[in-house]
């Protein structure tokens, strides 16, 4: 499906104005597999002028796209969803090699994305405007009515991270398109081959020329230029807090939707079902080797049940399968690159040096970090606060629920938090007090199902994602006031 279009001689091109174009910079970035270092392909580092061209194409195409009846735009998206399902194995294969995602997770990401796109098309078809009568307000008579509709913002710049290159690109593209915008996608460099496959699917489904365009190249080189581009009307970014904060500082007056880092706590209270808690914590913390913003990134367990919970968690962590996802089904695979593994190793060393009790793992081979579990982590240790984005889980023992809440809220992040308890009153007590976007009662933190609102407080984000919420974020209300006389 992809040969001779977006890719030739293993060099991936960009979609600009409906054509797969070769960059004139001749600057190529080798994408190597984190699994074995082999070169998967090369992507192009686009120049500023080429980025201008991609954005200008998006600008030119937007009005025409918005003129297409919404139900027809929805049909294109539905076709894209079907194509994704049909090509799931091929696209998953690319993801396994490019970002070292295990096969089950990679295949399920593609199908989840197809479902996301379908749901987006259906949701947009069911979104209507409203009329607001004037006489609700004192001094206004019957003759004034506001007719409120949603209109697109224009050109949406979508910037996606490496860890869900298909899903977190599509969850920006699909709602933006249904809202009538055109899109320029800047995918994570490691992840851009997977993302280009997704873009090819949208093109094949019939998204017209110029409505969806791509810009590849290092964020550190081309990023500042595109986020401050005068023709960009909205930035939808998922990635690290560091880059998110930087973008928010330089992108003056351009509205933002940002999903950033997290340090999600699993709070385990004395009356919790400990088997359920341990199962959720281990899958929450270690799936995709901990490289998820919603991974469980610390356990806060009350002293009374700590020994019992720790034993159950430790047993499960020891059963995780470590290895190369190209060769076998694994839970823990090499991290995205050596720098990521170096960072995780630093956190492990700091915890060891400061006296945390290492229960499992702690070792590294290349960019593979073995699943690591620390008990008796204290608040002076970096791993209590920093986001490893790797398979390292600290256990912090607390005396009671209020101490757990206090430590949860001391984090600069506020993505999600879990509370494990059989007492609904305690669950609501915690839910009310923790400063995060979502509280999960008796479940691991997770973004899905994808029509739920997904919000981060503090350093975890700006605005709310989720199908309807994303469509709303990427459109604005426009009012026409009818003055029809009394
Ligand atoms: P990242 O390093 O922040 O990169 C994210 C995206 O930003 C990439 O496309 C990157 O391009 C681009 N970028 C880098 N510098 C830029 C700049 N100056 N201007 C514009 N774009 C720029 O994050 P990552 O390593 O891919 O992902 C891991 C992080 O994302 C973690 O912190 C994780 O918690 C967070 N995350 C959050 C969510 C959420 O929903 N809350 C979901 C997934 C991930 P290059 O790849 O070319 O550098
Ligand atoms: O890190 C990506 C973020 O959006 C989490 O998604 O489905 O793993 O909870 P999920």
Short mmCIF file of C-alpha atoms and ligand atoms in Angstrom, two decimals:
data_model
loop_
_atom_site.label_atom_id
_atom_site.label_comp_id
_atom_site.label_asym_id
_atom_site.label_seq_id
_atom_site.Cartn_x
_atom_site.Cartn_y
_atom_site.Cartn_z
CA UNK A 1 0.00 0.00 0.00
CA UNK A 2 2.75 2.44 0.87
CA UNK A 3 5.49 1.76 -1.61
CA UNK A 4 6.21 4.40 -4.24
CA UNK A 5 3.95 6.90 -2.57
CA UNK A 6 5.11 8.08 0.76
CA UNK A 7 8.23 5.96 0.54
CA UNK A 8 10.85 5.26 -2.09
CA UNK A 9 14.25 3.67 -1.51
CA UNK A 10 13.37 3.61 2.18
CA UNK A 11 13.11 7.39 2.25
CA UNK A 12 9.78 8.64 3.52
CA UNK A 13 8.35 11.73 1.91
CA UNK A 14 5.89 14.28 3.24
CA UNK A 15 2.33 14.85 2.15
CA UNK A 16 2.02 18.46 1.01
CA UNK A 17 -0.85 19.75 -1.09
CA UNK A 18 -1.93 16.21 -1.92
CA UNK A 19 1.49 15.06 -3.20
CA UNK A 20 4.20 13.05 -1.50
CA UNK A 21 7.10 15.43 -1.87
CA UNK A 22 10.83 15.07 -1.51
CA UNK A 23 12.59 17.70 0.55
CA UNK A 24 15.13 19.82 -1.25
CA UNK A 25 17.33 20.01 1.84
CA UNK A 26 18.50 16.43 1.20
CA UNK A 27 18.83 16.30 4.98
CA UNK A 28 17.79 12.84 6.04
CA UNK A 29 17.22 11.51 9.54
CA UNK A 30 17.87 7.81 10.00
CA UNK A 31 15.19 6.12 12.04
CA UNK A 32 16.75 3.20 13.87
CA UNK A 33 14.77 0.53 15.66
CA UNK A 34 15.10 0.68 19.45
CA UNK A 35 14.79 -3.12 19.32
CA UNK A 36 18.03 -3.87 17.48
CA UNK A 37 19.49 -0.66 16.10
CA UNK A 38 18.64 -1.55 12.49
CA UNK A 39 17.73 1.30 10.16
CA UNK A 40 14.00 1.18 9.41
CA UNK A 41 13.95 4.09 7.03
CA UNK A 42 14.88 7.71 6.64
CA UNK A 43 12.68 10.74 7.08
CA UNK A 44 13.33 14.19 5.76
CA UNK A 45 14.28 17.24 7.76
CA UNK A 46 12.15 19.87 6.06
CA UNK A 47 13.39 23.41 5.67
CA UNK A 48 11.51 26.45 6.95
CA UNK A 49 10.43 27.27 3.39
CA UNK A 50 9.05 23.77 2.96
CA UNK A 51 7.21 24.07 6.27
CA UNK A 52 5.80 27.39 5.00
CA UNK A 53 4.58 25.60 1.91
CA UNK A 54 2.88 22.84 3.90
CA UNK A 55 1.14 25.36 6.13
CA UNK A 56 0.15 27.56 3.16
CA UNK A 57 -1.38 24.52 1.46
CA UNK A 58 -3.38 23.82 4.58
CA UNK A 59 -4.54 27.42 4.68
CA UNK A 60 -5.64 27.37 1.02
CA UNK A 61 -7.52 24.08 1.34
CA UNK A 62 -9.38 24.81 4.57
CA UNK A 63 -12.30 26.80 3.23
CA UNK A 64 -13.08 24.26 0.53
CA UNK A 65 -12.94 21.43 3.05
CA UNK A 66 -15.35 23.22 5.37
CA UNK A 67 -17.75 23.70 2.48
CA UNK A 68 -18.10 19.94 2.02
CA UNK A 69 -21.26 18.88 3.87
CA UNK A 70 -20.42 17.44 7.24
CA UNK A 71 -22.08 14.11 6.48
CA UNK A 72 -19.78 13.74 3.46
CA UNK A 73 -16.70 14.57 5.50
CA UNK A 74 -17.84 11.90 7.94
CA UNK A 75 -17.96 9.31 5.13
CA UNK A 76 -14.31 10.01 4.34
CA UNK A 77 -13.37 9.45 7.96
CA UNK A 78 -15.38 6.24 8.11
CA UNK A 79 -13.46 5.00 5.09
CA UNK A 80 -10.18 5.87 6.77
CA UNK A 81 -11.26 3.86 9.81
CA UNK A 82 -12.04 0.83 7.63
CA UNK A 83 -8.67 1.14 5.87
CA UNK A 84 -6.89 1.25 9.20
CA UNK A 85 -8.61 -1.92 10.34
CA UNK A 86 -7.74 -3.57 7.04
CA UNK A 87 -4.07 -2.59 7.24
CA UNK A 88 -3.73 -3.06 11.00
CA UNK A 89 -1.11 -5.78 10.85
CA UNK A 90 1.12 -3.90 8.42
CA UNK A 91 0.94 -0.66 10.40
CA UNK A 92 1.45 -2.48 13.70
CA UNK A 93 4.55 -4.13 12.26
CA UNK A 94 6.00 -0.69 11.54
CA UNK A 95 5.21 0.44 15.07
CA UNK A 96 6.82 -2.61 16.64
CA UNK A 97 10.04 -1.85 14.81
CA UNK A 98 9.95 1.91 15.15
CA UNK A 99 8.96 2.39 18.78
CA UNK A 100 9.44 -1.11 20.27
CA UNK A 101 5.79 -1.54 21.15
CA UNK A 102 4.75 -5.12 21.80
CA UNK A 103 2.63 -6.73 19.11
CA UNK A 104 -0.66 -6.89 21.03
CA UNK A 105 -0.45 -3.24 22.05
CA UNK A 106 0.56 -2.16 18.54
CA UNK A 107 -2.31 -4.01 16.86
CA UNK A 108 -4.76 -2.79 19.45
CA UNK A 109 -3.55 0.80 18.99
CA UNK A 110 -4.47 0.62 15.29
CA UNK A 111 -7.94 -0.83 15.91
CA UNK A 112 -8.53 1.60 18.78
CA UNK A 113 -7.67 4.41 16.38
CA UNK A 114 -10.15 3.12 13.80
CA UNK A 115 -12.83 3.10 16.51
CA UNK A 116 -11.77 6.58 17.56
CA UNK A 117 -12.18 7.90 14.02
CA UNK A 118 -15.61 6.29 13.60
CA UNK A 119 -16.81 7.65 16.91
CA UNK A 120 -15.52 11.11 15.95
CA UNK A 121 -17.46 11.06 12.68
CA UNK A 122 -20.63 9.99 14.50
CA UNK A 123 -20.19 12.51 17.31
CA UNK A 124 -19.66 15.41 14.92
CA UNK A 125 -22.85 14.45 13.10
CA UNK A 126 -24.72 14.76 16.36
CA UNK A 127 -23.38 18.12 17.45
CA UNK A 128 -25.79 20.96 16.93
CA UNK A 129 -25.85 24.65 17.77
CA UNK A 130 -28.31 26.46 19.99
CA UNK A 131 -30.55 29.49 20.06
CA UNK A 132 -30.40 31.78 23.05
CA UNK A 133 -33.45 33.97 23.69
CA UNK A 134 -32.60 37.59 24.50
CA UNK A 135 -35.33 38.19 27.05
CA UNK A 136 -33.59 36.06 29.68
CA UNK A 137 -31.50 39.14 30.46
CA UNK A 138 -33.07 42.12 32.26
CA UNK A 139 -34.01 44.97 29.98
CA UNK A 140 -34.02 42.85 26.79
CA UNK A 141 -37.29 42.21 25.00
CA UNK A 142 -38.57 39.28 22.97
CA UNK A 143 -37.20 40.55 19.68
CA UNK A 144 -33.61 39.48 20.11
CA UNK A 145 -32.36 35.94 19.53
CA UNK A 146 -28.80 34.66 19.30
CA UNK A 147 -28.24 31.75 16.91
CA UNK A 148 -25.05 30.03 17.98
CA UNK A 149 -23.13 27.68 15.70
CA UNK A 150 -19.68 26.15 15.77
CA UNK A 151 -17.18 27.16 13.11
CA UNK A 152 -13.66 25.88 12.45
CA UNK A 153 -10.56 27.65 13.70
CA UNK A 154 -8.60 27.32 10.46
CA UNK A 155 -5.24 25.56 10.35
CA UNK A 156 -4.58 23.13 13.19
CA UNK A 157 -0.98 22.23 13.93
CA UNK A 158 -0.96 18.72 15.43
CA UNK A 159 2.21 17.66 17.24
CA UNK A 160 2.29 14.08 18.46
CA UNK A 161 4.66 12.13 20.75
CA UNK A 162 6.54 8.93 20.05
CA UNK A 163 4.58 6.59 22.27
CA UNK A 164 1.26 6.47 20.38
CA UNK A 165 2.35 7.61 16.93
CA UNK A 166 -0.86 6.45 15.26
CA UNK A 167 -3.45 7.03 17.96
CA UNK A 168 -2.21 10.36 19.27
CA UNK A 169 -1.86 11.69 15.72
CA UNK A 170 -5.34 10.52 14.70
CA UNK A 171 -6.93 11.82 17.89
CA UNK A 172 -5.88 15.28 16.76
CA UNK A 173 -6.46 14.90 13.02
CA UNK A 174 -9.94 13.34 13.09
CA UNK A 175 -11.68 15.85 15.40
CA UNK A 176 -9.90 18.75 13.68
CA UNK A 177 -11.15 17.58 10.28
CA UNK A 178 -14.70 16.99 11.47
CA UNK A 179 -14.72 20.51 12.91
CA UNK A 180 -13.87 21.79 9.40
CA UNK A 181 -10.21 22.62 9.95
CA UNK A 182 -7.26 21.68 7.80
CA UNK A 183 -4.30 20.04 9.53
CA UNK A 184 -0.53 20.08 9.50
CA UNK A 185 0.92 17.12 11.38
CA UNK A 186 4.40 17.27 12.89
CA UNK A 187 4.92 13.77 14.29
CA UNK A 188 7.61 12.76 16.77
CA UNK A 189 10.74 12.00 14.78
CA UNK A 190 10.95 8.50 16.28
CA UNK A 191 7.40 7.55 15.33
CA UNK A 192 7.12 9.54 12.14
CA UNK A 193 7.18 6.50 9.85
CA UNK A 194 4.19 5.04 11.71
CA UNK A 195 2.45 8.43 11.60
CA UNK A 196 3.06 8.78 7.85
CA UNK A 197 1.35 5.44 7.35
CA UNK A 198 -1.68 6.86 9.14
CA UNK A 199 -1.62 9.96 6.95
CA UNK A 200 -1.47 7.77 3.87
CA UNK A 201 -4.64 6.07 5.09
CA UNK A 202 -6.45 9.39 5.38
CA UNK A 203 -5.30 10.33 1.90
CA UNK A 204 -6.40 7.00 0.46
CA UNK A 205 -9.80 7.47 2.13
CA UNK A 206 -10.31 10.67 0.15
CA UNK A 207 -9.18 13.59 2.30
CA UNK A 208 -8.70 16.23 -0.41
CA UNK A 209 -5.34 17.70 -1.41
CA UNK A 210 -3.97 20.22 1.07
CA UNK A 211 -6.42 19.39 3.86
CA UNK A 212 -3.90 17.18 5.63
CA UNK A 213 -0.16 17.87 5.34
CA UNK A 214 2.91 16.67 7.16
CA UNK A 215 6.17 18.18 8.32
CA UNK A 216 8.96 15.88 9.43
CA UNK A 217 12.18 17.00 11.03
CA UNK A 218 13.55 17.40 14.53
CA UNK A 219 11.35 19.41 16.86
CA UNK A 220 14.48 21.06 18.20
CA UNK A 221 15.21 22.42 14.71
CA UNK A 222 11.86 23.12 13.02
CA UNK A 223 9.56 23.14 16.08
CA UNK A 224 9.86 26.77 17.17
CA UNK A 225 9.37 27.92 13.61
CA UNK A 226 6.12 26.04 13.06
CA UNK A 227 4.56 26.77 16.45
CA UNK A 228 5.07 30.51 15.93
CA UNK A 229 3.93 30.45 12.31
CA UNK A 230 1.42 33.23 11.64
CA UNK A 231 -0.84 30.96 9.56
CA UNK A 232 -1.30 28.45 12.38
CA UNK A 233 -4.60 29.02 14.21
CA UNK A 234 -4.45 26.29 16.84
CA UNK A 235 -1.84 23.99 18.34
CA UNK A 236 -2.81 20.56 19.59
CA UNK A 237 0.24 19.14 21.34
CA UNK A 238 0.93 15.93 23.22
CA UNK A 239 4.37 15.42 24.68
CA UNK A 240 6.61 16.32 27.56
CA UNK A 241 5.89 19.10 30.00
CA UNK A 242 9.25 20.65 29.16
CA UNK A 243 8.44 21.08 25.47
CA UNK A 244 4.79 21.97 26.22
CA UNK A 245 5.81 24.81 28.53
CA UNK A 246 8.31 26.05 25.97
CA UNK A 247 5.64 26.09 23.23
CA UNK A 248 3.16 27.88 25.47
CA UNK A 249 5.76 30.60 26.12
CA UNK A 250 6.55 31.33 22.50
CA UNK A 251 3.19 30.79 20.78
CA UNK A 252 1.66 34.09 21.80
CA UNK A 253 -2.15 34.24 21.42
CA UNK A 254 -2.42 30.96 19.53
CA UNK A 255 -4.94 28.79 21.41
CA UNK A 256 -3.54 25.53 22.77
CA UNK A 257 -4.71 22.07 23.70
CA UNK A 258 -1.93 20.25 25.52
CA UNK A 259 -1.59 16.86 27.12
CA UNK A 260 1.70 16.60 28.93
CA UNK A 261 3.53 14.52 31.51
CA UNK A 262 2.17 12.80 34.58
CA UNK A 263 3.15 11.24 37.90
CA UNK A 264 -0.03 9.27 38.53
CA UNK A 265 -0.36 7.81 42.01
CA UNK A 266 -2.11 4.58 42.94
CA UNK A 267 -3.46 5.22 46.45
CA UNK A 268 -4.18 1.96 48.25
CA UNK A 269 -6.29 2.18 51.41
CA UNK A 270 -6.60 -0.39 54.22
CA UNK A 271 -9.91 -1.84 52.99
CA UNK A 272 -8.79 -2.26 49.35
CA UNK A 273 -9.10 -5.50 47.41
CA UNK A 274 -5.35 -6.02 47.31
CA UNK A 275 -5.38 -8.57 44.50
CA UNK A 276 -7.31 -6.17 42.30
CA UNK A 277 -4.99 -3.32 43.28
CA UNK A 278 -1.81 -5.33 42.59
CA UNK A 279 -3.08 -6.51 39.19
CA UNK A 280 -4.02 -2.98 38.10
CA UNK A 281 -0.88 -1.42 39.47
CA UNK A 282 1.45 -3.82 37.68
CA UNK A 283 -0.30 -3.59 34.33
CA UNK A 284 -0.69 0.18 34.80
CA UNK A 285 2.95 0.74 35.67
CA UNK A 286 4.76 -1.58 33.30
CA UNK A 287 2.74 -1.84 30.09
CA UNK A 288 4.70 -0.51 27.12
CA UNK A 289 7.65 -0.48 29.52
CA UNK A 290 6.16 2.42 31.48
CA UNK A 291 6.26 4.77 28.49
CA UNK A 292 2.72 6.06 28.95
CA UNK A 293 1.74 9.41 30.40
CA UNK A 294 -0.97 7.59 32.38
CA UNK A 295 1.30 4.88 33.74
CA UNK A 296 1.12 4.29 37.49
CA UNK A 297 4.25 6.17 38.52
CA UNK A 298 4.10 5.70 42.29
CA UNK A 299 2.24 3.61 44.84
CA UNK A 300 1.03 5.35 47.99
CA UNK A 301 -0.04 2.57 50.33
CA UNK A 302 -1.15 2.88 53.95
CA UNK A 303 1.17 1.14 56.40
CA UNK A 304 -1.49 -1.27 57.62
CA UNK A 305 -1.69 -3.18 54.31
CA UNK A 306 1.68 -2.22 52.84
CA UNK A 307 3.50 -5.52 53.50
CA UNK A 308 0.69 -7.55 51.96
CA UNK A 309 0.34 -5.32 48.89
CA UNK A 310 4.09 -5.12 48.31
CA UNK A 311 4.35 -8.92 48.33
CA UNK A 312 1.58 -9.25 45.74
CA UNK A 313 3.03 -6.53 43.50
CA UNK A 314 6.54 -7.98 43.76
CA UNK A 315 5.34 -11.46 42.77
CA UNK A 316 3.64 -10.06 39.68
CA UNK A 317 6.56 -7.87 38.62
CA UNK A 318 8.81 -10.92 38.73
CA UNK A 319 6.61 -12.64 36.13
CA UNK A 320 6.89 -9.84 33.53
CA UNK A 321 8.44 -11.02 30.32
CA UNK A 322 11.44 -9.01 29.20
CA UNK A 323 12.85 -9.07 25.68
CA UNK A 324 12.73 -7.99 22.08
CA UNK A 325 9.22 -7.39 20.67
CA UNK A 326 10.48 -8.21 17.18
CA UNK A 327 11.10 -11.77 18.32
CA UNK A 328 8.51 -12.56 20.98
CA UNK A 329 5.56 -11.36 23.02
CA UNK A 330 7.00 -9.27 25.83
CA UNK A 331 5.82 -6.92 28.57
CA UNK A 332 9.09 -5.03 28.85
CA UNK A 333 11.01 -3.99 25.74
CA UNK A 334 13.97 -1.68 25.11
CA UNK A 335 13.17 1.98 25.78
CA UNK A 336 12.83 4.42 22.91
CA UNK A 337 16.52 5.40 22.98
CA UNK A 338 19.69 5.39 25.07
CA UNK A 339 19.01 8.86 26.48
CA UNK A 340 15.71 7.63 27.91
CA UNK A 341 17.45 4.64 29.49
CA UNK A 342 20.24 6.89 30.87
CA UNK A 343 17.64 9.05 32.57
CA UNK A 344 15.84 6.08 34.13
CA UNK A 345 19.17 4.69 35.29
CA UNK A 346 19.93 7.99 37.03
CA UNK A 347 16.65 7.78 38.96
CA UNK A 348 17.41 4.18 39.94
CA UNK A 349 20.87 5.12 41.17
CA UNK A 350 19.56 8.09 43.13
CA UNK A 351 16.95 5.89 44.86
CA UNK A 352 19.54 3.21 45.66
CA UNK A 353 22.02 5.79 46.99
CA UNK A 354 19.39 7.34 49.24
CA UNK A 355 18.43 4.00 50.76
CA UNK A 356 15.34 2.75 48.93
CA UNK A 357 14.92 -1.02 49.12
CA UNK A 358 15.33 -2.56 45.66
CA UNK A 359 12.88 -5.46 45.40
CA UNK A 360 13.11 -6.31 41.71
CA UNK A 361 15.31 -5.30 38.76
CA UNK A 362 17.53 -2.25 38.80
CA UNK A 363 19.66 -3.56 35.96
CA UNK A 364 20.10 -2.45 32.37
CA UNK A 365 21.34 -3.88 29.08
CA UNK A 366 21.75 -1.17 26.44
CA UNK A 367 18.46 0.68 26.31
CA UNK A 368 16.60 -2.18 28.00
CA UNK A 369 15.76 -1.43 31.62
CA UNK A 370 14.55 -4.45 33.57
CA UNK A 371 11.28 -3.97 35.46
CA UNK A 372 12.27 -2.28 38.67
CA UNK A 373 10.40 -2.03 41.95
CA UNK A 374 11.53 -0.01 44.98
CA UNK A 375 10.04 -0.12 48.47
CA UNK A 376 10.53 2.44 51.25
CA UNK A 377 10.93 5.30 48.81
CA UNK A 378 11.08 8.62 50.64
CA UNK A 379 10.28 12.13 49.58
CA UNK A 380 13.90 13.19 49.20
CA UNK A 381 14.34 10.74 46.31
CA UNK A 382 13.95 11.93 42.73
CA UNK A 383 11.87 8.90 41.77
CA UNK A 384 9.17 10.10 44.18
CA UNK A 385 8.56 13.15 41.96
CA UNK A 386 10.07 12.76 38.51
CA UNK A 387 8.46 10.97 35.57
CA UNK A 388 10.78 8.10 34.59
CA UNK A 389 8.91 7.14 31.37
CA UNK A 390 10.36 3.70 31.95
CA UNK A 391 9.60 0.55 33.95
CA UNK A 392 10.40 1.83 37.44
CA UNK A 393 7.86 1.90 40.22
CA UNK A 394 8.43 3.46 43.64
CA UNK A 395 6.41 2.43 46.70
CA UNK A 396 5.90 5.16 49.27
CA UNK A 397 4.41 3.96 52.54
CA UNK A 398 2.03 6.44 54.21
CA UNK A 399 0.36 6.50 57.61
CA UNK A 400 -3.14 7.35 56.36
CA UNK A 401 -5.32 8.60 53.52
CA UNK A 402 -4.57 12.26 54.21
CA UNK A 403 -0.84 11.75 53.89
CA UNK A 404 -1.47 9.97 50.57
CA UNK A 405 -3.54 12.91 49.35
CA UNK A 406 -0.90 15.36 50.53
CA UNK A 407 1.90 13.58 48.63
CA UNK A 408 -0.28 13.21 45.55
CA UNK A 409 -0.93 16.93 45.50
CA UNK A 410 2.68 17.96 46.10
CA UNK A 411 3.50 16.77 42.59
CA UNK A 412 3.85 19.39 39.90
CA UNK A 413 1.75 17.06 37.70
CA UNK A 414 -1.99 16.48 37.83
CA UNK A 415 -2.97 13.97 35.16
CA UNK A 416 -4.76 11.09 36.90
CA UNK A 417 -4.82 9.26 40.20
CA UNK A 418 -6.22 5.89 41.29
CA UNK A 419 -7.74 5.03 44.61
CA UNK A 420 -8.28 1.45 45.69
CA UNK A 421 -10.92 1.04 48.41
CA UNK A 422 -14.23 -0.79 48.94
CA UNK A 423 -15.69 2.21 50.72
CA UNK A 424 -17.48 4.57 48.35
CA UNK A 425 -17.33 7.42 50.88
CA UNK A 426 -13.55 7.13 51.10
CA UNK A 427 -13.32 6.95 47.30
CA UNK A 428 -15.26 10.20 47.01
CA UNK A 429 -13.23 11.78 49.83
CA UNK A 430 -10.02 11.11 47.89
CA UNK A 431 -11.55 12.02 44.53
CA UNK A 432 -12.68 15.34 45.89
CA UNK A 433 -9.29 16.24 47.36
CA UNK A 434 -6.74 15.17 44.75
CA UNK A 435 -5.84 17.82 42.19
CA UNK A 436 -5.85 15.80 38.96
CA UNK A 437 -7.92 15.64 35.78
CA UNK A 438 -9.38 12.18 36.42
CA UNK A 439 -9.66 9.94 39.46
CA UNK A 440 -10.02 6.22 38.83
CA UNK A 441 -11.81 4.26 41.54
CA UNK A 442 -10.51 0.68 41.69
CA UNK A 443 -8.79 0.84 38.31
CA UNK A 444 -5.44 1.88 36.88
CA UNK A 445 -5.12 5.34 35.35
CA UNK A 446 -5.96 5.31 31.65
CA UNK A 447 -7.09 7.71 28.95
CA UNK A 448 -9.77 5.50 27.42
CA UNK A 449 -12.51 4.94 26.64
CA UNK A 450 -11.69 7.70 24.25
CA UNK A 451 -14.95 9.62 24.48
CA UNK A 452 -14.29 10.31 28.17
CA UNK A 453 -12.82 13.72 28.97
CA UNK A 454 -9.04 13.60 29.40
CA UNK A 455 -7.62 16.57 31.23
CA UNK A 456 -4.41 17.38 33.02
CA UNK A 457 -4.16 19.98 35.76
CA UNK A 458 -0.99 21.93 36.64
CA UNK A 459 2.02 20.76 34.55
CA UNK A 460 -0.03 17.97 32.95
CA UNK A 461 -1.85 20.02 30.39
CA UNK A 462 -4.12 22.74 29.11
CA UNK A 463 -7.71 22.03 28.09
CA UNK A 464 -9.59 18.79 27.64
CA UNK A 465 -9.15 16.04 25.04
CA UNK A 466 -11.68 13.33 24.29
CA UNK A 467 -13.75 13.02 21.16
CA UNK A 468 -16.50 15.61 21.75
CA UNK A 469 -14.17 17.79 23.81
CA UNK A 470 -11.52 17.79 21.11
CA UNK A 471 -14.05 18.79 18.45
CA UNK A 472 -15.22 21.59 20.74
CA UNK A 473 -11.65 22.71 21.42
CA UNK A 474 -10.88 22.88 17.71
CA UNK A 475 -13.92 24.95 16.82
CA UNK A 476 -15.38 28.14 18.20
CA UNK A 477 -18.84 29.49 18.78
CA UNK A 478 -20.09 31.99 16.28
CA UNK A 479 -23.24 33.90 17.06
CA UNK A 480 -25.67 35.61 14.71
CA UNK A 481 -28.05 37.86 16.56
CA UNK A 482 -31.48 38.24 15.03
CA UNK A 483 -33.23 41.48 15.85
CA UNK A 484 -36.78 40.87 14.76
CA UNK A 485 -38.55 43.61 16.60
CA UNK A 486 -41.03 43.29 19.44
P1 LIG B 1 8.59 15.36 23.52
O1 LIG B 1 10.03 15.15 23.50
O2 LIG B 1 8.05 16.51 24.27
O3 LIG B 1 8.13 15.43 21.99
C1 LIG B 1 6.78 15.57 21.65
C2 LIG B 1 6.67 16.19 20.27
O4 LIG B 1 7.13 17.54 20.32
C3 LIG B 1 7.53 15.50 19.21
O5 LIG B 1 6.83 15.53 17.99
C4 LIG B 1 8.75 16.40 19.15
O6 LIG B 1 9.46 16.30 17.94
C5 LIG B 1 8.09 17.74 19.27
N1 LIG B 1 8.96 18.86 19.67
C6 LIG B 1 10.13 18.83 20.31
N2 LIG B 1 10.60 20.09 20.47
C7 LIG B 1 9.69 20.92 19.91
C8 LIG B 1 9.59 22.34 19.75
N3 LIG B 1 10.51 23.17 20.19
N4 LIG B 1 8.51 22.83 19.12
C9 LIG B 1 7.55 22.01 18.65
N5 LIG B 1 7.59 20.67 18.76
C10 LIG B 1 8.64 20.13 19.40
O7 LIG B 1 7.82 14.07 24.10
P2 LIG B 1 8.02 12.53 23.74
O8 LIG B 1 9.36 12.10 24.23
O9 LIG B 1 7.67 12.28 22.32
O10 LIG B 1 6.88 11.86 24.64
C11 LIG B 1 7.08 11.60 25.99
C12 LIG B 1 6.44 12.65 26.86
O11 LIG B 1 5.12 12.91 26.43
C13 LIG B 1 6.27 12.22 28.31
O12 LIG B 1 6.56 13.30 29.15
C14 LIG B 1 4.80 11.86 28.42
O13 LIG B 1 4.26 11.95 29.71
C15 LIG B 1 4.19 12.83 27.49
N6 LIG B 1 2.93 12.32 26.98
C16 LIG B 1 1.79 12.85 27.48
C17 LIG B 1 0.56 12.36 27.06
C18 LIG B 1 -0.72 12.91 27.60
O14 LIG B 1 -1.74 12.67 26.96
N7 LIG B 1 -0.72 13.60 28.72
C19 LIG B 1 0.51 11.36 26.11
C20 LIG B 1 1.70 10.85 25.61
C21 LIG B 1 2.91 11.34 26.05
P3 LIG B 1 10.82 15.42 17.87
O15 LIG B 1 10.42 14.02 18.12
O16 LIG B 1 11.31 15.69 16.51
O17 LIG B 1 11.73 15.95 18.94
O1 LIG B 2 0.77 8.37 26.99
C1 LIG B 2 -0.36 8.37 26.15
C2 LIG B 2 -1.60 8.69 26.90
O2 LIG B 2 -2.51 9.39 26.15
C3 LIG B 2 -2.15 7.49 27.60
O3 LIG B 2 -3.02 6.71 26.89
O4 LIG B 2 -4.48 4.78 26.64
O5 LIG B 2 -2.20 4.48 27.58
O6 LIG B 2 -3.95 5.60 28.93
P1 LIG B 2 -3.43 5.32 27.53
#
